[in-house]
Coordinates of C-alpha atoms in Angstrom, one line a residue:
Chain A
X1 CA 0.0 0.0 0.0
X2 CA 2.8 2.3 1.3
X3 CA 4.4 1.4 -2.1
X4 CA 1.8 2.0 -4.7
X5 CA 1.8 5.9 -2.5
X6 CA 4.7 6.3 -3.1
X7 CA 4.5 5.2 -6.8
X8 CA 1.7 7.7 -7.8
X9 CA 3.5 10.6 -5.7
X10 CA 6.2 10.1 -8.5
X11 CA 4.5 10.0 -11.2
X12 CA 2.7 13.0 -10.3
X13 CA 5.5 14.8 -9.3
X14 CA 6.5 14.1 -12.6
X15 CA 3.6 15.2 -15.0
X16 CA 4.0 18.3 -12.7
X17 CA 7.6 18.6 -13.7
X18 CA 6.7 18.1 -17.3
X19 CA 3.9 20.5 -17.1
X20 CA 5.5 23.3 -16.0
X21 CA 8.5 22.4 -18.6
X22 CA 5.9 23.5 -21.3
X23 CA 4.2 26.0 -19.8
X24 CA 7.8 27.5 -19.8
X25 CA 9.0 26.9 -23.1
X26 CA 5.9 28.2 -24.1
X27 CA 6.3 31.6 -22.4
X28 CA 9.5 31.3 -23.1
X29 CA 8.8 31.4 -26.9
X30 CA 6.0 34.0 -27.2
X31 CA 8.7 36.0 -25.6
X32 CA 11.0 35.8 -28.0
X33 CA 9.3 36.8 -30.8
X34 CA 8.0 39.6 -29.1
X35 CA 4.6 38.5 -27.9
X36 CA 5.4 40.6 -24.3
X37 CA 6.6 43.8 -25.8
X38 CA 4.1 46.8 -26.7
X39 CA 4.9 47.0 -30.5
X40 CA 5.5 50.8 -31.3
X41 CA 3.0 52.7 -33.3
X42 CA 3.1 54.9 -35.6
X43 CA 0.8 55.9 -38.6
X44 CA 1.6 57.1 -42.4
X45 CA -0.6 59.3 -44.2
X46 CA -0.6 59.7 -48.1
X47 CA -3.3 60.5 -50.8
X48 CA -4.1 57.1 -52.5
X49 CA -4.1 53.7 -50.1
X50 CA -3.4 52.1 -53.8
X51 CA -1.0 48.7 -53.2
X52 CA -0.7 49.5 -49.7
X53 CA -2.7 46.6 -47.3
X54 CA -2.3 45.3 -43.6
X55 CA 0.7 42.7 -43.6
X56 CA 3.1 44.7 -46.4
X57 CA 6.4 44.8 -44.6
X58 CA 8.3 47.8 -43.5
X59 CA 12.1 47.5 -43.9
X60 CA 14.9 49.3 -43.3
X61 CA 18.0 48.6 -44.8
X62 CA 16.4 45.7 -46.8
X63 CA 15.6 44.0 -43.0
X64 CA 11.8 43.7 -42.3
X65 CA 11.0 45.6 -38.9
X66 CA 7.8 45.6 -38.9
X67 CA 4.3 45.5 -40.8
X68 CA 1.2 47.8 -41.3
X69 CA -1.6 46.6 -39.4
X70 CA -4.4 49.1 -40.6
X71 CA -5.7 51.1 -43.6
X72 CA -8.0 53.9 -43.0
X73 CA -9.8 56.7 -44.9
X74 CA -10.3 59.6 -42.2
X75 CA -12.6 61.8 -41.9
X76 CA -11.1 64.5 -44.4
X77 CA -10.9 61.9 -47.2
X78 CA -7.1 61.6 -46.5
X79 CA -5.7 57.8 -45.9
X80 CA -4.5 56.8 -42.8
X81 CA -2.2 53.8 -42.7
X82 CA -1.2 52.4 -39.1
X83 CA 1.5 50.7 -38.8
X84 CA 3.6 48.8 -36.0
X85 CA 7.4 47.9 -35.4
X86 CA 9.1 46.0 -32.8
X87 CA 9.8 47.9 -30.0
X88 CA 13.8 47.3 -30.3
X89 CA 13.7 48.5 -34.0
X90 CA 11.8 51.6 -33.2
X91 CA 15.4 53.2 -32.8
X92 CA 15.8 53.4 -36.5
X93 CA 13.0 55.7 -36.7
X94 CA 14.1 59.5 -36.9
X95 CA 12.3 62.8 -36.5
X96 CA 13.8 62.9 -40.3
X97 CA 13.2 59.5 -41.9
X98 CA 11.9 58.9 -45.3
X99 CA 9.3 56.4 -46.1
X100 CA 8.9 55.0 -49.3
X101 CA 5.8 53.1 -50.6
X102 CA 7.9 50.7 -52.9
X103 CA 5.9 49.3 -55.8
X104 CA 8.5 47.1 -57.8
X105 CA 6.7 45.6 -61.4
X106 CA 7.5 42.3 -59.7
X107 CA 6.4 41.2 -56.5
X108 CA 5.1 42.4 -54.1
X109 CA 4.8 46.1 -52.1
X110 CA 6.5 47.3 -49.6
X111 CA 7.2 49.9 -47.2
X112 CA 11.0 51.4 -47.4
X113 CA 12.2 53.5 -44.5
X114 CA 15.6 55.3 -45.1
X115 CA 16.8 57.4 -41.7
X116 CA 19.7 59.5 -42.8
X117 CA 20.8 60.9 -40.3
X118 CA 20.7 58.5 -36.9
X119 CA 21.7 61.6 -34.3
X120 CA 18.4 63.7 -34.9
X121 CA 15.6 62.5 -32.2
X122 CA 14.0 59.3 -32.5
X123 CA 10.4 59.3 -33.6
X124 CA 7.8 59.6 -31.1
X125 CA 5.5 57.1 -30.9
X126 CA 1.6 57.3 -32.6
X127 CA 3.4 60.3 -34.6
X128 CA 2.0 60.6 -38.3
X129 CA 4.4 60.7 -41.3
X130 CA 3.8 61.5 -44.6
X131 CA 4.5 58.2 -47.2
X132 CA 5.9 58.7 -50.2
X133 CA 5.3 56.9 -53.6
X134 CA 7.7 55.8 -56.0
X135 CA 6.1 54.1 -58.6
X136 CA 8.1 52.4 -62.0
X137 CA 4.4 53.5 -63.3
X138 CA 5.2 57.4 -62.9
X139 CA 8.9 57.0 -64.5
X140 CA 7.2 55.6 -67.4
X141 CA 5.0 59.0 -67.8
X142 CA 7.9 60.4 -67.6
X143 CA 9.8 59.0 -70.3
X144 CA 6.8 58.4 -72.4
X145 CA 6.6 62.1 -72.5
X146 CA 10.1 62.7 -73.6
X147 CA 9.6 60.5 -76.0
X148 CA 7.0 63.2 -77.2
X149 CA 9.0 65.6 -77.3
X150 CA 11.9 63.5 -79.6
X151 CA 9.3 62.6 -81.8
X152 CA 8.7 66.1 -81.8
X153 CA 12.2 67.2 -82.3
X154 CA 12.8 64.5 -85.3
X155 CA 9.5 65.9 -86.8
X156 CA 11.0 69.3 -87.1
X157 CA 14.3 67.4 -88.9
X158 CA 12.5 65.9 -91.5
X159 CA 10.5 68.3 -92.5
X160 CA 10.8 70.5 -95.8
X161 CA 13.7 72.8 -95.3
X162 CA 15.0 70.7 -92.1
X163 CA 18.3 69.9 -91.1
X164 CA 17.5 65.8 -92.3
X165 CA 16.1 66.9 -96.1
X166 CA 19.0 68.9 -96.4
X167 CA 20.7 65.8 -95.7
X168 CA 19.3 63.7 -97.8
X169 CA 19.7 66.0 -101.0
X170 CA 23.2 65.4 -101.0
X171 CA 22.8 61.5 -100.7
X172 CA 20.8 61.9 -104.1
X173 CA 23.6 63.1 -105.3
X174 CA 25.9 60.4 -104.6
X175 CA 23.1 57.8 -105.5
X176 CA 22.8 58.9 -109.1
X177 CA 26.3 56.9 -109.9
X178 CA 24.8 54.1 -107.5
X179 CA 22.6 53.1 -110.5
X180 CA 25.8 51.9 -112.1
X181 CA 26.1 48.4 -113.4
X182 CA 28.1 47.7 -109.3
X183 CA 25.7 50.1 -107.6
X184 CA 26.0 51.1 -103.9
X185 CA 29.6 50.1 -104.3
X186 CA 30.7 52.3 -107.2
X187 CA 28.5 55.3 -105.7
X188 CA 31.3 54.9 -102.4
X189 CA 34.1 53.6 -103.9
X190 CA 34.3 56.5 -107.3
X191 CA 35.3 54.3 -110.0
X192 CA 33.9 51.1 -111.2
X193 CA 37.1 49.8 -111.6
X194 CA 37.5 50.1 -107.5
X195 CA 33.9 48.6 -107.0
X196 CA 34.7 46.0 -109.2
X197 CA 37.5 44.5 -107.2
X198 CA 35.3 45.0 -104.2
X199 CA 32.9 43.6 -105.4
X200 CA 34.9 40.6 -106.4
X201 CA 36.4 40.2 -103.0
X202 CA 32.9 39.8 -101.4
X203 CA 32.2 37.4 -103.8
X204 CA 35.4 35.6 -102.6
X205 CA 33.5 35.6 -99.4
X206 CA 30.5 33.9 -100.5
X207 CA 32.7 31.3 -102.4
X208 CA 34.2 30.4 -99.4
X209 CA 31.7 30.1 -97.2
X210 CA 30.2 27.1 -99.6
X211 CA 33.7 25.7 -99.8
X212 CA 33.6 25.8 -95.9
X213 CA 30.1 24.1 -95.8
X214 CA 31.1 21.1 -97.9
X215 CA 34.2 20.8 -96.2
X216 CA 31.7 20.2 -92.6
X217 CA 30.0 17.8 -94.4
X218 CA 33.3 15.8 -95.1
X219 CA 34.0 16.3 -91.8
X220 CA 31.1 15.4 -90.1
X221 CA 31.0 11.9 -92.3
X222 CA 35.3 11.5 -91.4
X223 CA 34.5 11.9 -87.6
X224 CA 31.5 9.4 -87.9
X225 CA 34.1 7.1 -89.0
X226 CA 36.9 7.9 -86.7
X227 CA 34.3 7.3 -84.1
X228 CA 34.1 4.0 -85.1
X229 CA 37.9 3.5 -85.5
X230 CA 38.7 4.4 -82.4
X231 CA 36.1 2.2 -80.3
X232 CA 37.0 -0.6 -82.4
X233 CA 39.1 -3.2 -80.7
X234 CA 42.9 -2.1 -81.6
X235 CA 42.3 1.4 -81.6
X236 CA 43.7 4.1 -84.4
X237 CA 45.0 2.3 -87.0
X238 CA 46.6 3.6 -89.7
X239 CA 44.4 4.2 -91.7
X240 CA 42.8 6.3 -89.5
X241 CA 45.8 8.4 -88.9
X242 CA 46.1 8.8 -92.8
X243 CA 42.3 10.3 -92.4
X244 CA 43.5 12.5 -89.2
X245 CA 46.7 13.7 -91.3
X246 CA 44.2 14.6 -94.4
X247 CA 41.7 16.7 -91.9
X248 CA 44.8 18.3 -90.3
X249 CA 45.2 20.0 -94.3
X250 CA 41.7 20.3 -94.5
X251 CA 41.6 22.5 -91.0
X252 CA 44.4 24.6 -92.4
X253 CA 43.0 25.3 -95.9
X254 CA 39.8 26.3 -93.9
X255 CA 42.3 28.6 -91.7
X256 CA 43.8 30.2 -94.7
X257 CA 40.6 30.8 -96.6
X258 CA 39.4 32.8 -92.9
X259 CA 42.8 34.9 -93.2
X260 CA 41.7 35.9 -96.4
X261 CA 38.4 37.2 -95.1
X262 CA 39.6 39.0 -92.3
X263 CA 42.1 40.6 -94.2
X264 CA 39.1 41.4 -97.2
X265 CA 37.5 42.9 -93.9
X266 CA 40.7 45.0 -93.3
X267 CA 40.9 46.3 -96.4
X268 CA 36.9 47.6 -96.0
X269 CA 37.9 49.0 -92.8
X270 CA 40.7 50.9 -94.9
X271 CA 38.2 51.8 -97.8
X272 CA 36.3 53.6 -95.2
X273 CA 39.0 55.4 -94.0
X274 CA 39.2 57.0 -97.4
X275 CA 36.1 57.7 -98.1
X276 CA 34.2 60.3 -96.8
X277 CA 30.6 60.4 -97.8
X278 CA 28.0 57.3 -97.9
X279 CA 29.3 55.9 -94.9
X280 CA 26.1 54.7 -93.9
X281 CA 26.5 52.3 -97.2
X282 CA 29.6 51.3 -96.4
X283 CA 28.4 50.5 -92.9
X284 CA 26.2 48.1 -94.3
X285 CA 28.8 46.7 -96.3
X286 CA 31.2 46.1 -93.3
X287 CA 28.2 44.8 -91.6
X288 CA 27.4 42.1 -94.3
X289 CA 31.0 41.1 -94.7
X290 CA 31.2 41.0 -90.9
X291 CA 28.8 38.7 -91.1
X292 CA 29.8 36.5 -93.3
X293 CA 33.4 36.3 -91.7
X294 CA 31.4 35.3 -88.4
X295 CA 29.6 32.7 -89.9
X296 CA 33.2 31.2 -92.1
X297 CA 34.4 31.1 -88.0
X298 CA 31.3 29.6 -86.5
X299 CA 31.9 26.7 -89.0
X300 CA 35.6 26.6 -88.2
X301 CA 34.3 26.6 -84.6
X302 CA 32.1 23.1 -85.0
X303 CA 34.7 21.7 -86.8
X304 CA 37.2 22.3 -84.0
X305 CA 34.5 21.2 -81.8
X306 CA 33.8 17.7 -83.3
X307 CA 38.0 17.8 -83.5
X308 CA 38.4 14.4 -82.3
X309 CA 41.9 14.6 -80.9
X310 CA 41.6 18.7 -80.3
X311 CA 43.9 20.0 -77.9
X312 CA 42.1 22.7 -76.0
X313 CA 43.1 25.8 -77.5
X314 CA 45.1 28.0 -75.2
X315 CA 47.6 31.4 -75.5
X316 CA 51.0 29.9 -75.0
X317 CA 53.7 32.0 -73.8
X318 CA 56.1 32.2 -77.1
Chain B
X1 CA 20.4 -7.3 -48.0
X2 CA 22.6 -4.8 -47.4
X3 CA 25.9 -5.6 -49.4
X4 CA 24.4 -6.0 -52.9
X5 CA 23.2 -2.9 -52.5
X6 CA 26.6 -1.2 -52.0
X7 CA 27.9 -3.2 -54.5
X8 CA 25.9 -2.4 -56.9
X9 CA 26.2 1.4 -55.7
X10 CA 30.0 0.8 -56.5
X11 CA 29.3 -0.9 -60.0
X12 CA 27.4 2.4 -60.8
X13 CA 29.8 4.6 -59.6
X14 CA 32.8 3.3 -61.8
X15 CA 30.4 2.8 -64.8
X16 CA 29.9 6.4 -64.3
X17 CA 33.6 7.6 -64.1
X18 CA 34.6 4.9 -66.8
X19 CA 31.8 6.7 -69.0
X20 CA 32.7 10.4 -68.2
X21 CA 35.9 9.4 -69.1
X22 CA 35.2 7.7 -72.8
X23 CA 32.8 10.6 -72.8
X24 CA 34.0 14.0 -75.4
X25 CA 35.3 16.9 -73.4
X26 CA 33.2 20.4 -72.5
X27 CA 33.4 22.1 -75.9
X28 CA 35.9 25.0 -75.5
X29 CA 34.1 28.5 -75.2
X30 CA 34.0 30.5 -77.6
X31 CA 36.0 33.4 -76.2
X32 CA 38.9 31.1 -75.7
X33 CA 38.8 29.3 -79.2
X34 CA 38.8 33.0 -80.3
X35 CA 41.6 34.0 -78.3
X36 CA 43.7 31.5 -79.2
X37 CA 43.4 31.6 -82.8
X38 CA 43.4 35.5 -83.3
X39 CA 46.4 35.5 -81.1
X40 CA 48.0 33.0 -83.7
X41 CA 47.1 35.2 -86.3
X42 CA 48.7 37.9 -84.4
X43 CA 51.6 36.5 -84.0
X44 CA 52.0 35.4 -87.7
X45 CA 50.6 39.0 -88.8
X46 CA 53.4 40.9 -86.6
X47 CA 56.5 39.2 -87.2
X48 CA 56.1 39.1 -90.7
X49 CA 55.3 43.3 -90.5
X50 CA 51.5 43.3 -90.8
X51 CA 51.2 45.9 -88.6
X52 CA 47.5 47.0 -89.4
X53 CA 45.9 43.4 -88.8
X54 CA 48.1 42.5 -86.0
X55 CA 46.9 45.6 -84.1
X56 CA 43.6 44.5 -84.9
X57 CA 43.9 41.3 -83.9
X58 CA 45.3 41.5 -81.0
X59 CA 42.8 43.9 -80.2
X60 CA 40.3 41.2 -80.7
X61 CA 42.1 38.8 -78.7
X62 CA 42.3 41.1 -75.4
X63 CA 38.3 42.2 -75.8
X64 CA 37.1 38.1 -76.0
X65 CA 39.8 37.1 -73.0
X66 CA 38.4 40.5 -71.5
X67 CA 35.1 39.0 -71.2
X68 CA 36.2 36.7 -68.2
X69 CA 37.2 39.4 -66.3
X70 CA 40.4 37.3 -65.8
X71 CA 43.3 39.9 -65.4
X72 CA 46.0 37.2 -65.6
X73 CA 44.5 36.0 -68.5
X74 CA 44.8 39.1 -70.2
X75 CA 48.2 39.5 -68.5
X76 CA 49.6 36.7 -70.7
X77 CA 48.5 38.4 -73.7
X78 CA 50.6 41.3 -73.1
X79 CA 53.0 39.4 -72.0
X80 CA 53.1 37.6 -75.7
X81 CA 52.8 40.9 -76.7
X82 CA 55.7 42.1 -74.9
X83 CA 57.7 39.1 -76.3
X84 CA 57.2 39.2 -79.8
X85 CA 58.9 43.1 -78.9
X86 CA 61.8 41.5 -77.6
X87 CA 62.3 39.1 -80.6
X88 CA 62.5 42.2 -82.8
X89 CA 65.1 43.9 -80.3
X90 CA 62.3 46.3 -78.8
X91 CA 63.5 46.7 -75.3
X92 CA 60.5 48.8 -74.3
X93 CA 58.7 48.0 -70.7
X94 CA 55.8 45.4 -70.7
X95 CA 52.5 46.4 -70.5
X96 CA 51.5 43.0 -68.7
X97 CA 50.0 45.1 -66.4
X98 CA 47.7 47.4 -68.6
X99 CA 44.8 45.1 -67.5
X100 CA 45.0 45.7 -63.6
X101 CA 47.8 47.0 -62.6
X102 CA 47.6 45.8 -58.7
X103 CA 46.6 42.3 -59.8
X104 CA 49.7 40.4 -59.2
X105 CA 50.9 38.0 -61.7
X106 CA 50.5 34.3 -61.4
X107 CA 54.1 32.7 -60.7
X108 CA 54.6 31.3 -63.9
X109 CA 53.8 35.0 -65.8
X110 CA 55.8 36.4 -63.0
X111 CA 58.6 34.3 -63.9
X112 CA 58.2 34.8 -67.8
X113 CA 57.4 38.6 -67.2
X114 CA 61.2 38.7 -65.2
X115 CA 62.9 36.4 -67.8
X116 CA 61.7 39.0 -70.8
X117 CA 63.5 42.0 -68.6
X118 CA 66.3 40.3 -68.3
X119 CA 66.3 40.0 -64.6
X120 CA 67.1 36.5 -64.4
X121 CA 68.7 36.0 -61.0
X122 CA 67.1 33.8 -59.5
X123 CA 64.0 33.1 -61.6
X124 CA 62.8 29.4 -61.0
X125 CA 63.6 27.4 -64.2
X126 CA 60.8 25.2 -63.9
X127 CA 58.7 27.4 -64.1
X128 CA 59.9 29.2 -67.1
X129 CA 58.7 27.2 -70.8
X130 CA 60.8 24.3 -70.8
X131 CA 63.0 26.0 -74.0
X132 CA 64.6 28.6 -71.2
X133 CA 65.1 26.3 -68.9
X134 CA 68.8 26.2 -69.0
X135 CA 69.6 30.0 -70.2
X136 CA 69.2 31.8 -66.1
X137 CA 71.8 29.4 -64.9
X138 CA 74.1 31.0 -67.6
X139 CA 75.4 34.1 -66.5
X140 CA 78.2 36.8 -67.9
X141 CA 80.9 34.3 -66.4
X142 CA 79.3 31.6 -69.4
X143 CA 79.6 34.0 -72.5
X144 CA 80.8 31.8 -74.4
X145 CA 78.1 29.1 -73.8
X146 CA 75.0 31.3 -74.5
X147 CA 75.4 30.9 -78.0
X148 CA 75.0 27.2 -78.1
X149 CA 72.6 27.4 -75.6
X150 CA 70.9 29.7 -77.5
X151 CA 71.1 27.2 -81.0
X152 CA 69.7 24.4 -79.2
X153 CA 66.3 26.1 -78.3
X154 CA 64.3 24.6 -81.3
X155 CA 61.4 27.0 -81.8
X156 CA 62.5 29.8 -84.0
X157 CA 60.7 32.5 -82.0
X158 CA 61.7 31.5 -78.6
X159 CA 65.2 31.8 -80.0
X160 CA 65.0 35.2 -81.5
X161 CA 63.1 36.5 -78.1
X162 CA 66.3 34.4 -75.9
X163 CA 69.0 36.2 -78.2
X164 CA 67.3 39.7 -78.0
X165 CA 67.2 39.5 -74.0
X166 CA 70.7 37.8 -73.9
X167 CA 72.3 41.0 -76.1
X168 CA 70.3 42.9 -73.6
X169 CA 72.1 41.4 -70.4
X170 CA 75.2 42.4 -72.1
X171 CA 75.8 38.0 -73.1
X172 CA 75.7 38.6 -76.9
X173 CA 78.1 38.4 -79.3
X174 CA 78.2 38.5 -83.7
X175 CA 77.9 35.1 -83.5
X176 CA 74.3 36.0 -81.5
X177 CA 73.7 38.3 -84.3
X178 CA 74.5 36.3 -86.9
X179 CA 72.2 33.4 -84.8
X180 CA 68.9 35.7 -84.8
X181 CA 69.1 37.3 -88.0
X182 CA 69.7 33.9 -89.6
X183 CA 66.4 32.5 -88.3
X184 CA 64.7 35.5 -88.8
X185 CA 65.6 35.6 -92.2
X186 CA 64.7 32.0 -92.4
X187 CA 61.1 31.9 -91.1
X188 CA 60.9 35.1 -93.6
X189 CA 59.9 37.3 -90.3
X190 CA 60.6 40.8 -91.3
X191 CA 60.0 42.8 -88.7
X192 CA 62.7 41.3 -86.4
X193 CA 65.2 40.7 -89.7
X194 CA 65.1 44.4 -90.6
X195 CA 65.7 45.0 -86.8
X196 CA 68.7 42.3 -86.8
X197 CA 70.0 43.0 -89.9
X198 CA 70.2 46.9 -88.9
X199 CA 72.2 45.9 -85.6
X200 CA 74.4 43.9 -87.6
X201 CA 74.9 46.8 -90.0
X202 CA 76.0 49.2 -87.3
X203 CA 78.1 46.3 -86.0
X204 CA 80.1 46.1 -89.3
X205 CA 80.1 49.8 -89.3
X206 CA 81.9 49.6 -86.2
X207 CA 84.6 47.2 -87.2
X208 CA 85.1 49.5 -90.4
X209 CA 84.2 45.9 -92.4
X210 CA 82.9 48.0 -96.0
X211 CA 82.6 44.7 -97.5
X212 CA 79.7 43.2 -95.1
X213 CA 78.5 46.4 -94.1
X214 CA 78.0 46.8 -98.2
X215 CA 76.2 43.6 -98.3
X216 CA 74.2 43.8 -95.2
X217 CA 72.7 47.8 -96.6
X218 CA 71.6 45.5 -99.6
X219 CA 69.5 42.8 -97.8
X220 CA 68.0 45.6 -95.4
X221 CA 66.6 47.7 -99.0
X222 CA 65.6 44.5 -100.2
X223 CA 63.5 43.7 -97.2
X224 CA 62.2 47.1 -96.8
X225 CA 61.1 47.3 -100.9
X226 CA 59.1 44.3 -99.4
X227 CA 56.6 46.3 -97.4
X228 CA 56.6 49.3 -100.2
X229 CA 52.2 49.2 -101.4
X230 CA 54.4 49.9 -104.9
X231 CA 56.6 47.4 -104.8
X232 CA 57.1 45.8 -108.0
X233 CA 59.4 43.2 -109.6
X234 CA 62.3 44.3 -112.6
X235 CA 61.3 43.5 -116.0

């Protein structure tokens, strides 16, 4: 009898125990986050409520510090917006802080306080600020009406008389030899003779751009092949290194044919140096032989890429 | 039940390594396939006196190795740069630094960078390309060896750029000259050659030798008719 006393004086001793264990760690952790401490107050006033609901954060210095609890319309039509901040945080508030009502295209709003200057007085508490907007929407009425005013501006250009027609008068000029039998070319270059060799050189271009695109194909059949050589039992035979020998000629014809290109490219670059008028042609020239030097490398590029025994290409120190 | 399943774990894994293995490298990016063809070019372009497309391309090559934001990366372009100078007996400072000029230099640039100075005390040979490796033991006590030493380096260019920085150190000699202007001459480089040949000349000058002083005027015309936009052959 004593015994079984003695037992259930234990056991309740220990549910107490366990009991006040919990109610413990549960004061303990509404403490923590704050449940205890009066939250400071403070409200925000501003013209539209638009965006702005209970729960956006408040940060400073990109660190949430508290939330807005309330939105209000007062009595003079004005909105009120309460907000409330951890006690500890209120410090960052300043007679002088800015707030920000952050709108970002993405995501969602937020309220953005910036303090300054952190030696002026700390804010009092229930005191009403004034909330700023900056809105991404605003900056594009801006610009859209700068825009108005360039398409304005270039209006004024191209009309009769303007700066632009003016312009363009004297391109007429240059365009009446451009209906000769090598066009744009000759109109820039002066003599047919000169667009004739430029003309020629572009076509070099185009040549060897088709030369380049049979030569993938080859390629791309060999390395099929060499593929198969090498997992084969035995390995490269000799054969295959008669192949490899023949693509390593193939590579460098391809490499020559590019110098050619680039230095066709020079030479443009140097034609344009010359000339003064019609660069605008001769842009487009550049342009279109740029082009086709960037598309000779992008195929030199795939080639080096399906390279079966490539070594990675790096500067070495002559 | 346990050690199948480990085992089989393990079978996976070195399938896996086996495969990456057999499997084709990474393709190389594009700014270093670039880089390392345009500074071929370069190379080719300069020493043989294209000045306009070697300006370009090198150009070209620093803007794609730019693009990793890699100053010692770029660094090693100037320092090629710097070298191809030395092979044609410009002594000028390098601009290895242009990039970022407080980034220090990875040891084996640093090395390279000291060895084209001529500041070869104490310069690690290993980690200078293996064709130096036995030029910073030589000092002015070996004059007599740097000449063979200079012969045995098999890469024409390397040579020209070891002779230029020996003659610099005060290790040269004609037979050094003679050395660097014959492989320039060989590998038809004519930038260096008309730099060579014109040291060579003054050389001659200096030993009041008419006859190869005569003969050396001659090559130097010849080469420069070479880079005249006019040049034509006789009839």
């Amino acid at each position: 009898m004593n015994d079984m006393r003695s037992l259930y004086l234990k056991v309740g001793s220990f549910l107490l125990v366990v009991l006040g264990l919990g109610v413990a760690f549960v004061f303990y952790y509404l403490h923590s986050r704050g449940f205890f401490e009066r939250p400071f107050h403070f409200s925000l006033a501003s013209v539209n409520a638009a965006n702005v609901q209970p729960g956006i954060p408040i940060a400073y210095s990109g660190i949430p510090i508290g939330q807005v609890t309330e939105v209000e319309i007062n009595s003079a039509g004005g909105v009120v917006i309460k907000a409330e901040i951890n006690r500890e945080d209120a410090r960052w508030l300043r007679i002088d802080s800015q707030f920000v009502l952050n709108k970002p295209f993405i995501g969602g709003a937020s309220i953005v306080v910036d303090s300054p200057n952190l030696t002026t007085p700390p804010l009092p508490a229930n005191s009403r600020v004034l909330l700023q907007t900056a809105d991404p929407n605003q900056q594009i009425t801006q610009v859209l009406s700068q825009t108005k005013t360039l398409l304005a501006n270039l209006d004024r250009l191209t009309a009769p008389g303007g700066a632009l027609s003016n312009t363009m008068q004297h391109v007429d000029t240059i365009s009446g030899r451009m209906a000769g039998p090598y066009g744009v070319m000759e109109g820039v270059l002066g003599t047919p003779a000169k667009a004739r060799a430029f003309q020629q050189s572009v076509e070099s271009t185009h040549v060897l751009l088709v030369r380049l695109n049979r030569l993938t194909d080859r390629l791309d059949a060999m390395t099929r092949k060499t593929d198969r050589w090498l997992f084969a039992p035995g390995g490269v035979s000799d054969a295959t290194r008669q192949n490899l020998s023949q693509l390593h000629a193939l590579l460098a014809q391809a490499r020559g044919n590019l110098g050619q290109a680039t230095q066709l490219l020079d030479n443009a670059v140097a034609i344009s140096a010359n000339v003064k008028g019609g660069t605008e042609n001769l842009d487009l020239l550049r342009s279109e032989i740029d082009a086709s030097v960037r598309k000779a490398n992008d195929l030199l590029d795939q080639i080096n890429r399906k390279w079966p025994f490539a070594k990675r290409p790096e500067v070495k120190l002559p | 039940m346990k050690r199948p399943g480990i085992a089989a774990l393990m079978a996976m894994l070195a399938s896996t390594l086996l495969l990456s293995a057999c499997g084709s490298a990474p393709p190389v990016p594009h700014w270093q396939a670039n880089a390392a063809s345009l500074m071929g070019n370069y190379q080719a372009d300069w020493l043989e006196g294209r000045e306009i497309l070697a300006r370009r391309e090198f150009a070209l090559a620093v803007r794609a190795t730019a693009a990793t934001g890699d100053p010692a990366r770029v660094a090693r372009l100037y320092l090629v740069q710097c070298a191809l100078r030395r092979a044609a007996l410009d002594w000028s400072p390098c601009a290895h630094d242009a990039a970022a000029p407080s980034a220090p230099l990875p040891p084996q640039e640093a090395a390279y960078a000291r060895f084209l100075d001529g500041d070869w005390a104490g310069v690690q040979d290993s980690l200078l390309p293996p064709q130096y490796a036995a030029l910073p033991g030589l000092d002015q006590a070996h004059a007599d060896r740097i000449d063979g030493a200079l012969a045995a380096i098999a890469d024409p260019l390397s040579r020209l750029i070891a002779a230029s920085v020996a003659l610099k150190r005060g290790q040269g000699d004609a037979r050094t000259l003679r050395l660097a202007s014959d492989t320039a001459a060989q590998q038809g480089w004519r930038r260096p050659l008309l730099a060579w040949l014109k040291l060579r000349l003054a050389e001659a000058r200096e030993r009041n030798d008419a006859g190869e002083a005569a003969l050396l005027a001659q090559r130097i015309r010849l080469v420069e008719s070479s880079f005249s936009p006019n040049f034509s052959p006789k009839e």
